[in-house]
XYZ file of C-alpha atoms in Angstrom:
682
model
C 10.858 -11.260 -22.959
C 10.219 -9.190 -26.090
C 12.734 -6.391 -26.541
C 11.319 -3.031 -27.586
C 12.729 -1.690 -30.877
C 14.569 1.632 -31.027
C 12.487 4.767 -31.207
C 13.349 7.948 -33.011
C 12.097 11.468 -32.460
C 9.515 12.905 -34.855
C 10.353 16.350 -36.209
C 7.627 17.238 -38.715
C 8.849 18.931 -41.881
C 6.416 20.288 -44.439
C 7.297 19.455 -48.048
C 5.280 21.301 -50.679
C 5.215 20.734 -54.431
C 2.501 21.483 -56.998
C 0.226 22.597 -54.168
C 0.532 19.162 -52.544
C 1.671 19.062 -48.914
C 3.569 16.097 -47.471
C 4.595 15.942 -43.805
C 7.885 14.115 -43.330
C 8.405 13.365 -39.629
C 11.829 11.809 -40.170
C 13.418 14.126 -42.718
C 15.997 15.172 -40.127
C 17.645 11.742 -40.266
C 19.582 13.026 -43.287
C 21.868 14.927 -40.880
C 24.798 12.568 -41.355
C 27.010 14.207 -38.717
C 24.315 14.714 -36.101
C 25.263 12.655 -32.995
C 21.575 11.842 -32.437
C 21.356 10.279 -35.904
C 24.464 8.198 -35.320
C 23.147 7.089 -31.901
C 19.893 6.010 -33.544
C 21.717 3.970 -36.210
C 23.887 2.323 -33.564
C 20.750 1.507 -31.565
C 19.236 -0.193 -34.619
C 22.387 -2.291 -35.027
C 22.312 -3.268 -31.355
C 18.638 -4.236 -31.715
C 19.448 -6.514 -34.679
C 22.277 -8.130 -32.720
C 19.966 -8.773 -29.765
C 16.946 -10.028 -31.718
C 19.090 -12.267 -33.930
C 21.397 -13.429 -31.130
C 19.737 -16.866 -31.032
C 20.857 -17.359 -34.661
C 24.491 -16.574 -33.911
C 25.592 -20.196 -34.292
C 23.554 -20.564 -37.480
C 25.150 -17.416 -38.888
C 28.604 -18.742 -38.058
C 27.756 -22.067 -39.660
C 26.458 -20.362 -42.808
C 29.524 -18.116 -42.988
C 31.899 -21.052 -42.628
C 29.921 -23.058 -45.194
C 30.008 -20.269 -47.764
C 33.650 -19.463 -47.084
C 34.421 -23.176 -47.238
C 33.155 -23.374 -50.821
C 35.644 -20.733 -51.926
C 39.022 -21.919 -53.087
C 41.114 -19.609 -50.923
C 44.296 -20.027 -52.933
C 43.089 -19.355 -56.445
C 43.825 -17.388 -59.579
C 42.009 -16.060 -62.611
C 42.513 -17.340 -66.143
C 45.470 -15.410 -67.593
C 44.597 -12.926 -70.335
C 47.166 -12.052 -72.989
C 47.451 -8.323 -73.635
C 50.217 -6.281 -75.240
C 52.922 -8.911 -74.774
C 52.037 -9.976 -71.229
C 49.817 -12.558 -69.565
C 47.802 -10.753 -66.882
C 46.018 -12.465 -63.994
C 44.909 -11.989 -60.398
C 45.482 -14.513 -57.671
C 44.324 -14.957 -54.094
C 46.227 -16.379 -51.158
C 44.700 -18.315 -48.297
C 43.256 -16.131 -45.561
C 43.622 -12.916 -47.544
C 40.684 -10.721 -48.514
C 42.026 -9.035 -51.620
C 43.600 -9.971 -54.967
C 47.265 -9.860 -55.948
C 47.542 -8.605 -59.538
C 50.366 -10.201 -61.527
C 51.833 -10.549 -65.001
C 54.235 -12.748 -66.963
C 56.075 -11.590 -70.060
C 55.425 -13.449 -73.319
C 54.810 -16.905 -71.882
C 53.182 -18.479 -68.818
C 56.557 -20.054 -68.032
C 58.123 -16.608 -67.515
C 58.848 -15.316 -63.975
C 55.894 -13.767 -62.153
C 55.882 -9.995 -61.640
C 53.553 -8.683 -58.929
C 51.929 -5.530 -60.291
C 49.838 -4.689 -57.221
C 49.197 -6.503 -53.947
C 45.900 -5.036 -52.757
C 46.254 -6.761 -49.368
C 49.303 -4.625 -48.576
C 47.527 -1.424 -49.595
C 44.402 -2.320 -47.600
C 46.172 -2.801 -44.264
C 44.579 -0.619 -41.586
C 41.433 0.065 -43.632
C 37.968 -1.264 -42.775
C 36.958 -0.774 -46.410
C 39.202 -0.879 -49.462
C 38.471 -1.017 -53.168
C 40.828 -0.811 -56.147
C 39.485 -0.102 -59.628
C 40.606 0.845 -63.114
C 44.001 -0.856 -63.283
C 45.580 0.293 -66.550
C 49.169 -0.293 -67.659
C 50.763 2.225 -70.039
C 51.234 1.052 -73.656
C 54.991 0.546 -73.067
C 54.140 -1.710 -70.080
C 56.141 0.429 -67.646
C 53.645 2.407 -65.515
C 50.506 1.205 -63.741
C 47.666 3.632 -63.013
C 45.046 2.513 -60.499
C 42.230 4.060 -58.450
C 41.617 3.598 -54.699
C 38.487 4.125 -52.579
C 39.011 3.509 -48.844
C 35.606 4.797 -47.661
C 32.990 3.119 -49.867
C 31.600 6.285 -51.408
C 33.155 5.600 -54.828
C 35.276 8.736 -54.673
C 38.631 7.453 -55.855
C 42.202 8.715 -55.880
C 44.355 7.681 -58.834
C 47.902 6.523 -58.081
C 50.847 5.595 -60.304
C 53.391 2.819 -59.862
C 56.560 2.349 -61.888
C 56.595 -1.356 -62.739
C 60.305 -1.307 -63.567
C 61.468 0.128 -60.225
C 58.484 -0.664 -57.959
C 58.267 3.011 -56.966
C 54.837 4.533 -56.291
C 54.849 8.143 -57.442
C 53.973 10.790 -54.821
C 51.225 12.365 -56.958
C 47.581 11.328 -56.390
C 44.667 12.554 -58.509
C 41.610 13.207 -56.281
C 37.806 13.025 -56.722
C 38.130 10.533 -59.563
C 36.162 7.561 -60.786
C 37.913 4.296 -61.600
C 37.610 5.138 -65.313
C 40.883 6.089 -67.017
C 42.718 5.590 -70.345
C 46.272 6.102 -71.552
C 47.185 7.978 -74.704
C 49.732 6.223 -76.914
C 52.663 8.424 -75.780
C 53.004 6.484 -72.471
C 52.914 9.646 -70.372
C 49.432 11.154 -70.861
C 46.503 9.778 -68.870
C 42.897 10.882 -69.279
C 40.588 10.355 -66.311
C 37.070 11.209 -65.139
C 36.322 13.205 -61.976
C 33.121 13.607 -59.950
C 31.174 16.524 -58.591
C 31.956 16.405 -54.865
C 28.304 16.891 -53.829
C 26.238 15.041 -56.429
C 28.964 12.480 -57.266
C 28.047 12.869 -60.946
C 30.873 11.896 -63.290
C 30.999 15.235 -65.046
C 34.567 16.136 -66.062
C 37.456 14.672 -68.063
C 40.990 15.722 -67.135
C 44.406 15.163 -68.676
C 47.376 14.254 -66.481
C 50.965 14.157 -67.711
C 53.421 12.031 -65.748
C 55.854 14.174 -63.815
C 53.360 16.963 -63.233
C 51.235 17.668 -60.152
C 47.474 17.126 -59.923
C 47.037 20.906 -59.838
C 48.620 21.146 -63.283
C 46.088 18.733 -64.804
C 44.208 20.191 -67.737
C 40.403 20.246 -67.940
C 39.607 18.565 -71.236
C 35.812 18.374 -71.112
C 33.010 19.353 -68.745
C 29.513 17.921 -69.162
C 27.255 20.806 -68.180
C 23.958 18.950 -68.655
C 23.200 17.573 -65.185
C 21.212 14.668 -66.659
C 24.355 13.282 -68.352
C 27.443 11.503 -67.013
C 30.734 10.873 -68.794
C 33.060 7.913 -69.182
C 36.175 7.152 -71.248
C 37.071 4.324 -73.597
C 39.678 3.411 -76.203
C 38.880 1.745 -79.504
C 39.961 -1.832 -80.259
C 42.281 -0.468 -82.934
C 44.048 1.576 -80.192
C 43.754 4.478 -82.633
C 41.139 6.628 -80.859
C 40.264 7.774 -77.354
C 36.552 8.338 -76.758
C 34.693 10.560 -74.289
C 31.176 9.174 -73.929
C 28.435 11.427 -72.526
C 25.332 9.474 -71.623
C 21.947 9.962 -70.025
C 19.315 7.255 -69.694
C 17.999 7.721 -73.228
C 20.603 9.749 -75.123
C 24.351 9.712 -75.728
C 27.122 11.585 -77.481
C 30.736 10.647 -78.233
C 33.849 12.766 -78.714
C 36.963 11.304 -80.322
C 40.676 12.059 -80.305
C 43.517 10.268 -82.136
C 45.356 8.401 -79.352
C 48.687 9.375 -80.915
C 47.888 13.099 -80.583
C 47.044 13.834 -76.928
C 47.739 17.545 -77.388
C 44.730 18.048 -79.672
C 41.086 18.610 -78.741
C 38.366 15.951 -78.792
C 35.824 16.409 -81.598
C 32.122 15.481 -81.544
C 31.409 12.241 -83.414
C 27.649 12.788 -83.797
C 25.774 15.485 -81.830
C 23.419 14.224 -79.128
C 19.823 13.784 -80.088
C 16.773 13.127 -77.917
C 16.052 9.418 -77.418
C 19.092 8.310 -79.449
C 21.834 6.165 -77.941
C 24.977 5.179 -79.801
C 28.220 3.408 -78.921
C 31.224 3.205 -81.202
C 34.376 1.258 -81.952
C 36.936 1.373 -84.734
C 38.578 -1.036 -87.149
C 40.620 -0.542 -90.337
C 39.467 2.912 -91.345
C 35.837 2.468 -90.287
C 33.805 3.261 -87.210
C 31.252 0.686 -86.093
C 28.215 2.230 -84.399
C 25.673 0.360 -82.265
C 22.571 2.530 -82.046
C 18.848 2.599 -81.344
C 18.338 5.332 -83.956
C 15.112 4.215 -85.666
C 15.871 0.780 -84.184
C 14.316 0.050 -80.786
C 16.353 -3.155 -80.260
C 19.523 -1.555 -81.676
C 21.330 -2.165 -84.942
C 24.985 -2.062 -86.000
C 26.063 0.523 -88.565
C 29.368 1.597 -90.128
C 30.869 4.845 -91.402
C 34.203 6.150 -92.652
C 36.676 7.807 -90.256
C 36.169 11.252 -91.760
C 32.371 11.038 -92.179
C 30.969 10.394 -88.711
C 27.618 12.232 -88.824
C 24.693 9.818 -88.743
C 23.691 10.737 -92.306
C 26.769 8.708 -93.341
C 25.994 5.614 -91.259
C 25.114 2.449 -93.193
C 23.451 -0.721 -91.901
C 25.695 -3.712 -91.218
C 23.392 -5.644 -88.859
C 19.802 -4.398 -89.388
C 17.252 -3.960 -86.623
C 15.132 -6.991 -85.632
C 11.892 -6.850 -83.671
C 12.564 -10.120 -81.816
C 16.315 -9.790 -81.111
C 18.054 -7.262 -78.876
C 21.606 -6.388 -79.929
C 23.404 -6.007 -76.582
C 27.052 -5.729 -77.530
C 29.540 -6.191 -80.360
C 33.234 -7.020 -80.375
C 35.676 -6.430 -83.233
C 38.516 -8.788 -84.101
C 40.858 -8.533 -87.081
C 38.981 -11.241 -89.001
C 35.755 -11.603 -87.031
C 32.771 -9.718 -85.686
C 31.101 -11.122 -82.550
C 27.578 -10.089 -81.562
C 26.039 -10.590 -78.140
C 22.301 -10.837 -78.782
C 19.299 -11.613 -76.602
C 16.275 -13.558 -77.809
C 13.375 -14.656 -75.585
C 15.367 -13.605 -72.582
C 18.475 -15.668 -73.329
C 21.869 -14.493 -74.556
C 23.223 -15.797 -77.854
C 26.759 -15.297 -79.195
C 26.869 -14.878 -82.979
C 30.175 -15.222 -84.841
C 30.611 -13.594 -88.272
C 33.714 -14.066 -90.428
C 34.501 -10.576 -91.711
C 36.089 -11.944 -94.911
C 33.695 -14.735 -95.984
C 30.607 -13.345 -94.168
C 29.852 -16.897 -92.977
C 28.244 -16.933 -89.537
C 27.142 -19.277 -86.772
C 25.946 -19.307 -83.144
C 27.576 -21.005 -80.164
C 25.384 -23.765 -78.707
C 24.949 -23.743 -74.896
C 22.461 -26.557 -74.289
C 20.669 -25.534 -71.038
C 17.142 -24.077 -70.628
C 18.296 -21.056 -68.609
C 21.842 -19.727 -68.438
C 24.040 -16.679 -68.794
C 26.822 -16.346 -71.389
C 28.832 -13.204 -72.032
C 31.759 -11.922 -74.041
C 34.481 -11.670 -71.406
C 38.040 -10.352 -71.337
C 39.205 -10.124 -74.971
C 41.936 -7.451 -75.140
C 43.719 -9.037 -78.119
C 42.549 -7.868 -81.541
C 44.467 -10.165 -83.911
C 43.333 -13.591 -82.684
C 40.931 -16.369 -83.636
C 40.104 -17.075 -79.989
C 36.984 -15.631 -78.388
C 36.859 -15.768 -74.604
C 33.433 -15.940 -73.012
C 31.981 -16.727 -69.616
C 29.162 -19.187 -69.046
C 27.074 -20.261 -66.065
C 23.606 -21.477 -65.215
C 21.785 -21.780 -61.925
C 23.420 -25.215 -61.499
C 26.629 -24.823 -63.555
C 29.429 -22.910 -61.797
C 30.990 -19.896 -63.491
C 33.068 -21.135 -66.413
C 35.557 -19.471 -68.748
C 35.874 -20.801 -72.298
C 38.169 -20.078 -75.204
C 36.310 -20.623 -78.465
C 38.161 -20.992 -81.763
C 36.046 -18.980 -84.172
C 37.610 -20.750 -87.160
C 37.511 -24.422 -86.097
C 34.568 -23.964 -83.651
C 36.486 -25.921 -81.001
C 35.611 -24.989 -77.432
C 38.142 -25.236 -74.586
C 37.160 -24.906 -70.924
C 39.941 -22.820 -69.402
C 38.568 -22.745 -65.884
C 35.418 -23.589 -63.990
C 34.789 -22.102 -60.575
C 35.860 -24.783 -58.146
C 33.144 -25.202 -55.531
C 34.735 -26.954 -52.576
C 32.819 -29.247 -50.282
C 31.511 -31.758 -52.788
C 29.038 -29.742 -54.873
C 27.506 -31.869 -57.661
C 25.306 -30.045 -60.219
C 23.444 -33.288 -60.930
C 21.803 -32.983 -57.498
C 19.962 -29.801 -58.521
C 17.304 -28.916 -61.061
C 16.760 -25.667 -62.928
C 13.618 -24.704 -64.823
C 12.404 -21.836 -66.977
C 8.780 -20.907 -66.224
C 6.439 -18.228 -67.572
C 3.903 -16.426 -65.405
C 1.038 -14.560 -67.021
C 0.907 -10.946 -65.887
C -2.420 -9.217 -65.310
C -2.243 -7.639 -68.790
C -1.555 -11.000 -70.441
C 2.231 -10.539 -70.805
C 4.314 -13.662 -70.183
C 7.002 -12.972 -67.574
C 9.939 -15.434 -67.415
C 10.956 -17.027 -64.127
C 14.227 -18.916 -63.659
C 14.184 -21.327 -60.732
C 16.579 -23.759 -59.084
C 16.059 -26.287 -56.299
C 17.607 -29.457 -54.955
C 16.212 -32.690 -56.312
C 13.559 -33.950 -53.931
C 11.938 -30.535 -53.552
C 8.185 -31.226 -53.283
C 5.784 -29.035 -55.217
C 3.039 -29.380 -52.623
C 2.830 -25.739 -51.507
C 4.853 -26.333 -48.348
C 8.328 -25.679 -49.697
C 10.106 -22.437 -48.796
C 10.956 -20.279 -51.804
C 13.019 -17.099 -52.128
C 11.983 -14.870 -55.034
C 14.499 -12.299 -56.260
C 13.762 -9.296 -58.466
C 15.272 -6.067 -59.771
C 13.600 -4.657 -62.887
C 15.136 -1.220 -63.471
C 17.520 0.679 -65.769
C 17.226 -1.964 -68.467
C 19.539 -4.191 -66.383
C 18.763 -7.816 -67.136
C 18.932 -10.243 -64.205
C 20.794 -13.303 -65.398
C 20.118 -16.923 -64.479
C 23.654 -17.344 -63.184
C 25.433 -19.316 -60.477
C 26.107 -18.331 -56.885
C 27.812 -20.807 -54.580
C 26.379 -19.038 -51.511
C 22.904 -20.061 -52.635
C 23.715 -23.732 -52.034
C 23.290 -23.085 -48.300
C 19.619 -22.287 -48.933
C 19.019 -25.032 -51.513
C 20.512 -27.713 -49.274
C 18.148 -26.633 -46.487
C 15.097 -27.132 -48.671
C 14.647 -23.694 -50.248
C 13.924 -23.090 -53.900
C 15.430 -19.921 -55.373
C 13.683 -18.079 -58.195
C 14.423 -14.995 -60.295
C 11.488 -12.991 -61.639
C 12.599 -11.439 -64.948
C 10.178 -8.546 -64.595
C 9.650 -5.550 -66.848
C 12.058 -2.691 -66.313
C 14.920 -5.034 -67.129
C 15.824 -5.768 -70.726
C 15.560 -9.562 -70.769
C 12.912 -9.636 -73.492
C 14.200 -6.687 -75.542
C 14.209 -2.920 -75.307
C 10.401 -2.754 -75.074
C 10.627 -4.833 -71.893
C 12.609 -1.984 -70.346
C 10.350 0.762 -71.658
C 7.283 -1.037 -70.298
C 8.756 -0.899 -66.762
C 9.882 2.705 -66.394
C 8.478 6.228 -66.074
C 4.658 6.095 -66.253
C 4.734 2.298 -66.656
C 6.873 1.664 -63.563
C 4.063 -0.111 -61.726
C 4.344 -2.989 -64.237
C 7.601 -3.889 -62.462
C 5.767 -4.333 -59.168
C 2.665 -6.082 -60.515
C 4.849 -8.454 -62.578
C 6.690 -9.484 -59.408
C 3.399 -10.050 -57.591
C 2.029 -12.031 -60.562
C 5.164 -14.222 -60.536
C 4.623 -14.868 -56.813
C 0.966 -15.738 -57.413
C 1.983 -18.098 -60.234
C 4.496 -19.928 -58.014
C 1.843 -20.294 -55.309
C -0.842 -21.454 -57.769
C 1.544 -24.081 -59.138
C 2.381 -25.365 -55.651
C 6.038 -24.321 -55.625
C 5.290 -22.571 -52.334
C 2.581 -20.753 -50.355
C 2.360 -17.347 -48.685
C 3.454 -18.869 -45.370
C 6.704 -19.989 -46.999
C 7.314 -17.291 -49.622
C 10.192 -14.836 -49.194
C 11.393 -11.949 -51.333
C 14.719 -10.179 -51.818
C 15.767 -7.089 -53.736
C 18.487 -4.466 -53.498
C 18.855 -0.815 -54.513
C 16.167 -0.262 -57.174
C 15.187 -3.839 -56.286
C 14.700 -2.539 -52.742
C 12.173 -0.095 -54.186
C 10.462 -3.154 -55.677
C 10.309 -4.821 -52.255
C 9.000 -1.654 -50.612
C 6.295 -1.276 -53.244
C 5.056 -4.883 -53.216
C 4.780 -5.086 -49.424
C 2.597 -1.971 -49.503
C 0.470 -3.460 -52.293
C 0.242 -7.113 -51.154
C 1.661 -7.398 -47.636
C -0.060 -10.727 -46.949
C 1.693 -12.439 -49.875
C 5.084 -12.720 -48.180
C 6.251 -14.339 -44.953
C 9.474 -12.351 -44.941
C 11.383 -9.912 -47.138
C 14.797 -8.284 -47.296
C 15.263 -4.847 -48.810
C 18.988 -4.202 -49.278
C 20.233 -0.602 -49.713
C 16.675 0.237 -50.849
C 15.641 3.268 -52.922
C 12.351 3.898 -51.088
C 11.891 7.669 -50.772
C 11.396 8.248 -54.479
C 9.661 11.620 -54.534
C 11.810 13.466 -51.988
C 15.045 12.127 -53.451
C 14.129 12.915 -57.043
C 13.122 16.459 -56.031
C 16.569 17.087 -54.535
C 19.064 17.750 -57.326
C 21.921 17.923 -54.794
C 21.603 14.219 -53.952
C 23.956 11.958 -55.930
C 22.565 10.503 -59.171
C 19.216 12.325 -59.048
C 19.278 14.470 -62.186
C 20.718 11.737 -64.383
C 17.719 9.541 -63.598
C 14.826 11.759 -64.655
C 14.459 9.575 -67.779
C 14.134 6.489 -65.593
C 11.641 7.569 -62.943
C 10.382 10.913 -64.218
C 11.091 14.460 -63.108
C 8.830 15.273 -60.124
C 9.180 18.980 -60.864
C 6.516 18.107 -63.441
C 3.161 17.486 -61.783
C 2.225 14.376 -63.778
C 5.497 12.681 -62.822
C 5.180 13.861 -59.220
C 1.685 12.390 -58.891
C 2.645 9.061 -60.465
C 5.815 8.641 -58.391
C 3.977 9.550 -55.215
C 1.386 6.865 -55.986
C 3.984 4.071 -55.627
C 6.881 5.539 -53.587
C 7.260 3.065 -50.681
C 7.908 5.736 -48.047
C 4.920 7.833 -49.098
C 2.589 4.813 -49.138
C 3.323 3.191 -45.786
C -0.025 2.726 -44.075
C -1.628 1.202 -41.016
C -1.742 -2.476 -41.975
C -0.022 -5.744 -41.218
C 3.365 -6.124 -42.912
C 5.509 -9.258 -43.328
C 8.736 -9.818 -41.408
C 11.271 -7.337 -42.771
C 15.055 -6.949 -42.723
C 16.447 -3.711 -44.171
C 20.166 -3.133 -44.788
C 22.205 -0.073 -45.733
C 25.718 1.407 -45.654
C 26.424 4.716 -43.936
C 28.632 5.852 -46.840
C 26.322 4.675 -49.616
C 26.758 6.933 -52.654
C 23.917 5.412 -54.692
C 21.069 5.283 -52.159
C 21.722 7.505 -49.163
C 21.447 5.728 -45.773
C 18.675 8.098 -44.640
C 16.152 6.714 -47.150
C 15.920 3.282 -45.466
C 16.366 4.916 -42.030
C 13.283 7.090 -42.546
C 11.340 4.196 -44.067
C 12.054 1.900 -41.107
C 11.043 4.623 -38.657
C 7.756 5.195 -40.477
C 7.039 1.468 -40.772
C 7.605 1.108 -37.010
C 5.163 3.931 -36.384
C 2.427 2.699 -38.750
C 2.448 -1.090 -38.951
C -0.202 -2.996 -37.016
C 1.517 -6.391 -36.680
C 4.039 -7.930 -34.305
C 6.353 -9.196 -37.040
C 10.074 -8.525 -37.093
C 11.360 -5.233 -38.470
C 15.155 -5.156 -38.388
C 17.518 -2.484 -39.704
C 21.206 -3.327 -40.154
C 23.637 -0.516 -41.011
C 27.207 -1.168 -42.121
C 28.939 1.850 -40.590
C 32.106 1.277 -42.662
C 30.755 0.640 -46.164
C 28.792 1.992 -49.080
C 26.340 0.694 -51.669
C 28.152 -2.574 -52.337
C 28.447 -3.573 -48.698
C 31.647 -4.834 -47.125
C 34.799 -5.088 -49.240
C 36.941 -8.185 -49.504
C 36.139 -11.813 -50.257
C 35.025 -12.903 -46.823
C 33.712 -9.892 -44.911
C 30.796 -9.647 -47.333
C 29.800 -13.229 -46.463
C 28.970 -12.077 -42.912
C 26.204 -9.926 -44.402
C 24.908 -12.808 -46.545
C 24.954 -15.092 -43.493
C 22.743 -12.634 -41.593
C 20.304 -12.451 -44.506
C 20.101 -16.219 -44.899
C 19.740 -16.702 -41.121
C 16.828 -14.249 -41.182
C 14.976 -16.320 -43.796
C 15.877 -19.706 -42.302
C 14.866 -18.629 -38.798
C 11.451 -17.508 -40.059
C 11.074 -20.897 -41.707
C 11.972 -22.649 -38.447
C 15.211 -24.076 -39.834
C 17.818 -23.815 -37.107
C 20.784 -25.826 -38.438
């Protein structure tokens, strides 16, 4: 017997902008504390549990498989910083890390800095961020979120006595830095309504939170702030940043009583990021350099008129990041979608690149707190190579594998194949696709394939490793990543061609990648699935409106689908800071363009594929009511009998469940959804 899905009352609300009238029947679902809203969400969860009940054993099997690949008793590679080796370890059966240190040598006795498992007892959700030890190694500052809304409280622990101080600093982010006096901490707080990181405060140990001094307030609602400290440990930096513009303020770290001074005033469409070494500031900027360049200036001459080229702009290479060492400069660059690490000897100016040797991979500068060292630590993975941590001697060019993710259960990378493909978009642009499958996968059009995409904010989707994915590959699925415009895989232009008034390129690129995979017999529409989350959920919502017949099933996780209404509401978290990404719908041209693709506004009477939507009640990035409204409207409008499921985590936010294993329950449901549609039951 087919079970009827939940229904929700229609309460028409008229929304008017630029003379255009939209009727939103489900606007009222934003009433977070309304018992009727909560009853509706609970009904949706019960419906998912009932409809998917026949997959319960499959979900349990998937969960146990994925959990079984994780080395439960494990620890990170120790990182040497300020006289101590720091690392995190996990114990069998425990969800959270235990942060530890050893003084001077790895043979020294272990000191437990923070056992997150102890702190998390009694909490459904628990997240710790921003662990920072004072320069004298005596006091730990850390931030705690026990709701999932990314509103943290900062706590202090004396590492000599084990005492946790009674003071807690509220409404914070996990972003904090110590001054060099060992008692002054600078931290960022959020607006309680919009959750914008808008204020920097100064806390002095021994004082109350009420005594904390306001150091800086960012009054432009399109900007957010974050703190950093230069590699030289000489300067603290307040960074104000919007999508397309930034501004830094600096303060000598030895003089926390002084005021921060502007490094270079903000300028429209100019981003810059700085660091410091031996009397000079190094500035990475897109000023007259679309793909960024690296410039230098003297400490006392920081205006951009004094900046001089060190690494000039290149049309075919994106400069992503730089890292200063005493004798070396390391550049993280991206060319034709792939990351390259470039090593330059600061004394001889000799340079070379690290060779990685696979067609698609991800490599990144990773965890390098020490300044005076010849060792560069970087992470490496591919779609078949587990996450690996290397130490690279920049002088001898010797490479040492410090740790590779141990995948339990007999995983052998030689049993899998990864490829790099290029699909031609409708405007002739070549869009990269990274794909992995188990050897024996037949390219006859009958193989199931899951296509993942994101394509927003200039965030590049890397061809990395995920041990969970093995559960799909071993059951015959191929897994592909569409490196669509809106990311930054192919340079800064790649991002600019997938935002604002070019946003639809993101959606058509994804569709063109799907068509390419079908044309080349990797799959067919009856076996093609799609997955995206957050802004990638917008992608899923858009493509199923545009080409619903192309997909057999899709998952939209924490999806941003009510673009126009959200971007018109400046009180909703993150709205104003994203006008440069999506457009400002208070302007008619932006309003019209956004309305033309907004998934919620473009739901129509047509057949849709099978759909699973997920959200978190406490989501701070995409509010739960966006997917709730979208699901209700899809139920009302769609003309098919396919599945439409809506799963709400009532105890979590944007990132889903906390902990190592709870989150796997959500993945197991997603995988069971796809496998069940494909008729795979074991």
